[in-house]
Amino acid sequence: MKRLVVLISGRGRNLQALIEAQRAGHLPVEFAAVISNRADAAGLDHARDAGIPAEVLPHAQFSDRAAFDTALAARLRELQSDIVVLAGFMRILTDDFVREFEGRMLNIHPSLLPKYAGLDTHRRALAAGDVEHGATVHFVTPTLDSGPSVIQGRFSIRPEDDAASLAQRAMEHIELKIYPQAVAWMARGELSLQDGAAVLRGRRLEQPATLDDLEDAFR
Ligand code: GAR
């Protein structure tokens, strides 16, 4: 069984979806720990309620970004983490940290990457007049939000949408489905990073998988 560590900073809805998928028998992982860089992250309670060790590594107590990342990497090593899942972990990671976990670390981002790396994605999609929006799971590589995409879900933007309604649909209809699916592929050894590309069941993904590729358990 692969050992999973989930890194969070906030509400932990994606974390909760992973916990539920594991409980339902769809995610063959053992949660080694949930780590937050903020003591007040509500998602820590999801971990505690599920009996998963909930740890806080407060970034503010470190002198700089490199010192925090060094401590985080050391903890992930101690935890013998096979897969690192960034689930609303709002930290920019140093290259050294990313390189150590490259190929074993996934992130979810609330946009149709490569559009809108960084913050404020829903507002930026509206401001650009986009007709579609969505979310993407990708491998983490040193350039922010730019690693090879694994799965992406999209939906139509409606005239009455605002940033909050987009965020809510992206979460409910896309994020909470595609992340457990991607982590399940990885846990089963069906997903890997090879020569800078995401490879799913032996096939190099020129385009990310879509909602059509979700297995029934994740729909
Ligand atoms: C999610 O929408 C996730 O895609 C986003 O933060 C939210 C966390 O929600 N992540 C990023 O913006 C990363 N750059 P959650 O804590 O309830 O899962």
CSV table of C-alpha atoms and ligand atoms in Angstrom, one decimal:
chain,number,residue,atom,x,y,z
A,1,MET,CA,0.0,0.0,0.0
A,2,LYS,CA,1.4,3.4,-1.0
A,3,ARG,CA,1.9,5.9,1.8
A,4,LEU,CA,0.2,9.2,1.1
A,5,VAL,CA,0.9,12.6,2.7
A,6,VAL,CA,-1.6,15.4,1.9
A,7,LEU,CA,-0.4,19.0,2.3
A,8,ILE,CA,-3.1,21.6,2.9
A,9,SER,CA,-3.4,25.3,3.9
A,10,GLY,CA,-7.2,25.8,4.2
A,11,ARG,CA,-10.6,24.1,4.1
A,12,GLY,CA,-9.6,20.7,3.0
A,13,ARG,CA,-12.5,19.8,0.7
A,14,ASN,CA,-10.2,18.0,-1.6
A,15,LEU,CA,-8.6,16.2,1.3
A,16,GLN,CA,-12.0,15.1,2.5
A,17,ALA,CA,-12.8,13.7,-1.0
A,18,LEU,CA,-9.6,11.7,-0.8
A,19,ILE,CA,-10.5,10.4,2.6
A,20,GLU,CA,-14.0,9.4,1.4
A,21,ALA,CA,-12.6,7.6,-1.7
A,22,GLN,CA,-10.2,5.7,0.5
A,23,ARG,CA,-12.9,4.7,3.0
A,24,ALA,CA,-15.1,3.6,0.1
A,25,GLY,CA,-12.3,1.3,-1.1
A,26,HIS,CA,-11.5,3.2,-4.2
A,27,LEU,CA,-8.2,4.6,-3.2
A,28,PRO,CA,-5.6,2.0,-2.2
A,29,VAL,CA,-3.4,4.2,0.0
A,30,GLU,CA,-2.5,4.6,3.6
A,31,PHE,CA,-2.6,8.2,4.9
A,32,ALA,CA,0.7,8.7,6.6
A,33,ALA,CA,-0.2,12.3,7.6
A,34,VAL,CA,-1.9,15.5,6.7
A,35,ILE,CA,0.5,18.5,7.1
A,36,SER,CA,-0.7,22.1,7.1
A,37,ASN,CA,1.5,25.2,7.1
A,38,ARG,CA,-1.3,27.0,9.0
A,39,ALA,CA,-2.5,25.9,12.5
A,40,ASP,CA,-5.9,27.3,11.7
A,41,ALA,CA,-6.5,25.3,8.5
A,42,ALA,CA,-10.0,23.8,8.9
A,43,GLY,CA,-8.9,20.8,6.9
A,44,LEU,CA,-6.9,19.6,9.9
A,45,ASP,CA,-10.2,18.6,11.5
A,46,HIS,CA,-11.1,16.3,8.6
A,47,ALA,CA,-7.8,14.5,9.2
A,48,ARG,CA,-8.3,14.3,12.9
A,49,ASP,CA,-11.9,13.1,12.5
A,50,ALA,CA,-10.6,10.3,10.2
A,51,GLY,CA,-7.9,9.3,12.6
A,52,ILE,CA,-5.1,10.6,10.4
A,53,PRO,CA,-2.1,12.2,12.0
A,54,ALA,CA,-2.6,16.0,11.6
A,55,GLU,CA,0.6,18.0,11.8
A,56,VAL,CA,1.3,21.7,11.6
A,57,LEU,CA,4.5,23.1,10.2
A,58,PRO,CA,4.1,26.8,10.5
A,59,HIS,CA,5.9,28.6,7.7
A,60,ALA,CA,6.1,31.8,9.7
A,61,GLN,CA,8.5,30.2,12.1
A,62,PHE,CA,11.2,29.7,9.5
A,63,SER,CA,13.7,32.3,8.4
A,64,ASP,CA,13.0,31.9,4.7
A,65,ARG,CA,11.4,29.7,2.0
A,66,ALA,CA,14.3,27.4,1.7
A,67,ALA,CA,14.4,26.7,5.5
A,68,PHE,CA,10.7,25.8,5.5
A,69,ASP,CA,11.1,23.5,2.5
A,70,THR,CA,14.1,21.8,4.0
A,71,ALA,CA,12.1,21.0,7.1
A,72,LEU,CA,9.1,19.9,5.1
A,73,ALA,CA,11.2,17.6,2.9
A,74,ALA,CA,12.8,16.1,6.0
A,75,ARG,CA,9.4,15.3,7.5
A,76,LEU,CA,8.1,13.8,4.3
A,77,ARG,CA,11.2,11.5,4.3
A,78,GLU,CA,10.6,10.5,7.9
A,79,LEU,CA,7.0,9.7,7.0
A,80,GLN,CA,8.3,7.5,4.2
A,81,SER,CA,5.9,9.2,1.9
A,82,ASP,CA,5.4,7.6,-1.5
A,83,ILE,CA,3.0,10.1,-2.9
A,84,VAL,CA,2.7,13.8,-1.9
A,85,VAL,CA,-0.6,15.4,-2.7
A,86,LEU,CA,-0.9,19.2,-2.7
A,87,ALA,CA,-4.5,20.0,-1.9
A,88,GLY,CA,-4.9,23.7,-1.5
A,89,PHE,CA,-1.4,24.0,-0.2
A,90,MET,CA,-0.8,27.7,-0.8
A,91,ARG,CA,3.0,27.8,-0.9
A,92,ILE,CA,5.4,28.4,-3.7
A,93,LEU,CA,8.0,25.5,-3.5
A,94,THR,CA,11.7,25.8,-4.0
A,95,ASP,CA,13.3,23.9,-6.9
A,96,ASP,CA,15.3,21.7,-4.5
A,97,PHE,CA,12.1,20.6,-2.8
A,98,VAL,CA,10.3,20.0,-6.1
A,99,ARG,CA,13.1,18.0,-7.6
A,100,GLU,CA,13.3,15.6,-4.6
A,101,PHE,CA,9.6,14.7,-5.0
A,102,GLU,CA,9.2,15.1,-8.7
A,103,GLY,CA,7.2,12.3,-10.2
A,104,ARG,CA,5.6,11.5,-6.9
A,105,MET,CA,3.9,14.9,-6.2
A,106,LEU,CA,0.5,16.1,-7.7
A,107,ASN,CA,-1.2,19.4,-7.4
A,108,ILE,CA,-4.8,20.5,-8.2
A,109,HIS,CA,-5.3,24.0,-9.6
A,110,PRO,CA,-8.6,25.7,-10.2
A,111,SER,CA,-8.3,26.6,-13.8
A,112,LEU,CA,-7.9,25.1,-17.3
A,113,LEU,CA,-4.1,25.1,-17.2
A,114,PRO,CA,-2.0,26.4,-18.9
A,115,LYS,CA,-4.5,29.3,-18.4
A,116,TYR,CA,-4.3,31.2,-15.2
A,117,ALA,CA,-1.3,29.8,-13.2
A,118,GLY,CA,-1.1,31.5,-9.8
A,119,LEU,CA,-4.0,33.1,-7.8
A,120,ASP,CA,-7.4,34.5,-8.5
A,121,THR,CA,-8.2,32.1,-11.3
A,122,HIS,CA,-12.0,32.4,-11.3
A,123,ARG,CA,-12.0,36.2,-11.5
A,124,ARG,CA,-9.4,36.1,-14.3
A,125,ALA,CA,-11.4,33.7,-16.4
A,126,LEU,CA,-14.4,36.0,-16.1
A,127,ALA,CA,-12.4,39.1,-16.9
A,128,ALA,CA,-11.0,37.5,-20.0
A,129,GLY,CA,-14.5,36.7,-21.2
A,130,ASP,CA,-13.9,32.9,-21.3
A,131,VAL,CA,-16.8,30.7,-22.2
A,132,GLU,CA,-15.4,27.7,-20.3
A,133,HIS,CA,-13.7,27.2,-16.9
A,134,GLY,CA,-12.5,24.2,-14.9
A,135,ALA,CA,-9.7,22.6,-12.9
A,136,THR,CA,-6.6,20.6,-13.6
A,137,VAL,CA,-4.5,17.9,-11.8
A,138,HIS,CA,-0.9,18.1,-12.8
A,139,PHE,CA,2.5,16.8,-11.8
A,140,VAL,CA,4.5,19.4,-9.8
A,141,THR,CA,7.7,20.6,-11.6
A,142,PRO,CA,9.8,23.6,-10.7
A,143,THR,CA,7.8,26.1,-12.7
A,144,LEU,CA,4.7,27.1,-10.8
A,145,ASP,CA,1.5,25.4,-12.0
A,146,SER,CA,3.2,24.3,-15.2
A,147,GLY,CA,4.0,20.6,-14.8
A,148,PRO,CA,2.4,18.0,-17.2
A,149,SER,CA,-1.4,17.8,-16.8
A,150,VAL,CA,-3.0,14.5,-15.9
A,151,ILE,CA,-6.7,15.2,-15.9
A,152,GLN,CA,-8.8,18.3,-16.5
A,153,GLY,CA,-12.5,18.9,-16.2
A,154,ARG,CA,-14.4,21.8,-17.8
A,155,PHE,CA,-17.8,23.4,-17.7
A,156,SER,CA,-19.5,26.3,-19.5
A,157,ILE,CA,-19.5,29.7,-17.9
A,158,ARG,CA,-23.0,31.2,-17.6
A,159,PRO,CA,-23.9,34.9,-18.0
A,160,GLU,CA,-24.9,35.1,-14.4
A,161,ASP,CA,-21.7,33.6,-13.0
A,162,ASP,CA,-19.4,35.4,-10.7
A,163,ALA,CA,-16.1,34.3,-9.2
A,164,ALA,CA,-17.9,32.6,-6.2
A,165,SER,CA,-20.2,30.6,-8.4
A,166,LEU,CA,-17.3,29.5,-10.7
A,167,ALA,CA,-15.3,28.5,-7.6
A,168,GLN,CA,-18.2,26.5,-6.3
A,169,ARG,CA,-18.9,24.6,-9.6
A,170,ALA,CA,-15.2,24.0,-10.2
A,171,MET,CA,-15.0,22.4,-6.7
A,172,GLU,CA,-18.2,20.4,-6.7
A,173,HIS,CA,-18.3,19.2,-10.2
A,174,ILE,CA,-14.7,19.0,-11.1
A,175,GLU,CA,-12.1,19.1,-8.3
A,176,LEU,CA,-13.8,16.6,-6.0
A,177,LYS,CA,-13.9,14.0,-8.8
A,178,ILE,CA,-10.7,14.4,-10.7
A,179,TYR,CA,-8.4,14.5,-7.7
A,180,PRO,CA,-9.4,11.2,-6.2
A,181,GLN,CA,-9.3,9.7,-9.7
A,182,ALA,CA,-5.7,11.0,-10.4
A,183,VAL,CA,-4.5,9.9,-7.0
A,184,ALA,CA,-6.0,6.4,-7.5
A,185,TRP,CA,-4.2,6.1,-10.8
A,186,MET,CA,-1.0,7.0,-9.1
A,187,ALA,CA,-1.5,4.7,-6.1
A,188,ARG,CA,-2.2,1.8,-8.5
A,189,GLY,CA,1.0,2.5,-10.4
A,190,GLU,CA,-0.9,3.4,-13.6
A,191,LEU,CA,0.2,7.0,-13.7
A,192,SER,CA,3.8,8.2,-13.9
A,193,LEU,CA,6.0,11.1,-15.0
A,194,GLN,CA,8.4,10.0,-17.8
A,195,ASP,CA,10.7,12.2,-19.7
A,196,GLY,CA,8.7,15.3,-18.8
A,197,ALA,CA,5.3,13.8,-19.8
A,198,ALA,CA,2.4,12.3,-17.9
A,199,VAL,CA,2.0,8.6,-18.8
A,200,LEU,CA,-1.3,6.9,-18.0
A,201,ARG,CA,-1.4,3.1,-18.5
A,202,GLY,CA,1.6,3.2,-20.9
A,203,ARG,CA,0.1,6.0,-23.0
A,204,ARG,CA,1.8,9.4,-23.1
A,205,LEU,CA,-0.8,12.0,-22.5
A,206,GLU,CA,-0.6,14.6,-25.2
A,207,GLN,CA,-3.8,16.1,-23.8
A,208,PRO,CA,-4.9,15.6,-20.2
A,209,ALA,CA,-7.6,13.0,-19.5
A,210,THR,CA,-11.1,14.4,-19.2
A,211,LEU,CA,-14.3,13.8,-17.2
A,212,ASP,CA,-15.2,11.1,-19.8
A,213,ASP,CA,-12.2,9.1,-18.5
A,214,LEU,CA,-13.4,9.1,-14.9
A,215,GLU,CA,-14.0,5.5,-13.7
A,216,ASP,CA,-17.6,5.0,-12.3
A,217,ALA,CA,-16.4,5.1,-8.7
A,218,PHE,CA,-15.3,8.7,-9.2
A,219,ARG,CA,-18.2,10.1,-11.3
B,1,GAR,C1,-9.0,24.5,-4.3
B,1,GAR,O1,-9.9,25.1,-5.2
B,1,GAR,C2,-7.7,24.2,-5.0
B,1,GAR,O2,-7.8,24.0,-6.4
B,1,GAR,C3,-7.0,25.5,-4.8
B,1,GAR,O3,-7.3,25.9,-3.5
B,1,GAR,C4,-8.6,25.3,-3.2
B,1,GAR,C5,-8.4,24.5,-1.9
B,1,GAR,O4,-9.7,24.1,-1.4
B,1,GAR,N1,-5.6,25.4,-5.0
B,1,GAR,C6,-4.8,26.4,-5.5
B,1,GAR,O5,-5.3,27.5,-5.8
B,1,GAR,C7,-3.4,26.1,-5.7
B,1,GAR,N2,-2.7,27.1,-6.4
B,1,GAR,P1,-9.8,23.0,-0.3
B,1,GAR,O6,-8.8,23.3,0.8
B,1,GAR,O7,-11.2,23.1,0.2
B,1,GAR,O8,-9.5,21.6,-1.0
